[in-house]
Coordinates of C-alpha atoms in Angstrom, one line a residue:
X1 CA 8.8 -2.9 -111.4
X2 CA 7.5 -2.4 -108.1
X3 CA 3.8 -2.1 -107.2
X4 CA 2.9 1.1 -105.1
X5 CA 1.1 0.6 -102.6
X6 CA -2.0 1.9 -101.5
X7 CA -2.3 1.2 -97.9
X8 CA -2.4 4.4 -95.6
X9 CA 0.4 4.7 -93.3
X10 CA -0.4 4.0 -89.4
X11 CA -0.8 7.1 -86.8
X12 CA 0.9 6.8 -83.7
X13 CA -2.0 6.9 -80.6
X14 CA -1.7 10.5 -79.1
X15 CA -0.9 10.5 -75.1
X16 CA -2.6 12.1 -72.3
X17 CA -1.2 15.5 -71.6
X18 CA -1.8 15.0 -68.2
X19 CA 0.2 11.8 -65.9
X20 CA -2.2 9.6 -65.0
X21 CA -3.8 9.1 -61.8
X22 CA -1.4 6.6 -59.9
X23 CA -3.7 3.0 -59.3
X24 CA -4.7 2.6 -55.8
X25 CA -3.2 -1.0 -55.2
X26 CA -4.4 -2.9 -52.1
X27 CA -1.8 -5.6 -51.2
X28 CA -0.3 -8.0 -48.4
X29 CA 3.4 -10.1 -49.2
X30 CA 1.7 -12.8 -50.6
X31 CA 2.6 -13.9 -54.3
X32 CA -0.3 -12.3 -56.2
X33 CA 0.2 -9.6 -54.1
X34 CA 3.6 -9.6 -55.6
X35 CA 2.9 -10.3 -59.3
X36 CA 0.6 -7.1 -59.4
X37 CA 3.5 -4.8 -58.2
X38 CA 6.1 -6.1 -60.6
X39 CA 3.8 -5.5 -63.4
X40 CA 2.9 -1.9 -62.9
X41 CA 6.8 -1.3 -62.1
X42 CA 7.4 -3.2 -65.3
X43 CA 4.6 -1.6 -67.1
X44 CA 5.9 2.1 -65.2
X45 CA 2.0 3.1 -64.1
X46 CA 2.2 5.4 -61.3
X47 CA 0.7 3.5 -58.3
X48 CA -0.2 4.3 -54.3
X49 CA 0.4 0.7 -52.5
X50 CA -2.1 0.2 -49.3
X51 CA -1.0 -2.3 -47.3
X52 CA -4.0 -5.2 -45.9
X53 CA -2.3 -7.3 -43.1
X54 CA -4.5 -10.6 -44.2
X55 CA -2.8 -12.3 -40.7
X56 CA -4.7 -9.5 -38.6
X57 CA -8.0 -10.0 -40.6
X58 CA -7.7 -6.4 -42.2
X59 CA -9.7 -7.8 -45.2
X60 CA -12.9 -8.3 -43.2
X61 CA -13.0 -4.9 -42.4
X62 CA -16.1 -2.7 -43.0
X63 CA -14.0 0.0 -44.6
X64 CA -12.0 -2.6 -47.1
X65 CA -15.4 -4.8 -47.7
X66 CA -16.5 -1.8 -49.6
X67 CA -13.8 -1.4 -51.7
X68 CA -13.4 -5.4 -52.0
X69 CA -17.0 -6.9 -51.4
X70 CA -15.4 -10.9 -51.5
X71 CA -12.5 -9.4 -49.1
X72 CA -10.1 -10.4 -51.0
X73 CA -6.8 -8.7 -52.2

């Protein structure tokens, strides 16, 4: 004869109501730039892509050093 068990069943995790707020993504056509896109397609989080031309210097600016204080992407 079976035992019964007496472990509670899991609850599923409630979502958001709300979408999320898409991920700002800062990004040039370099391969890491590339493996962070595929993964929130993949992953299907909403993003807003900002491109950073790294061959003009873009990542030195003053406006992008706040937002990435090593200037990198």
């Amino acid at each position: 004869m079976a035992k019964k068990s007496t472990r509670k069943p899991v609850k599923k995790a409630k979502r958001a109501a709300k979408p999320p707020k898409p991920i700002t993504l800062y990004t040039w056509a370099t391969p890491n730039g590339h493996k962070i896109s595929i993964i929130l397609e993949e992953l299907g989080v909403p993003y807003e892509t900002h491109p950073v031309d790294i061959n003009k210097g873009k990542q030195f600016a003053p406006a992008f050093l706040k937002i990435a204080p090593n200037n990198r992407i």
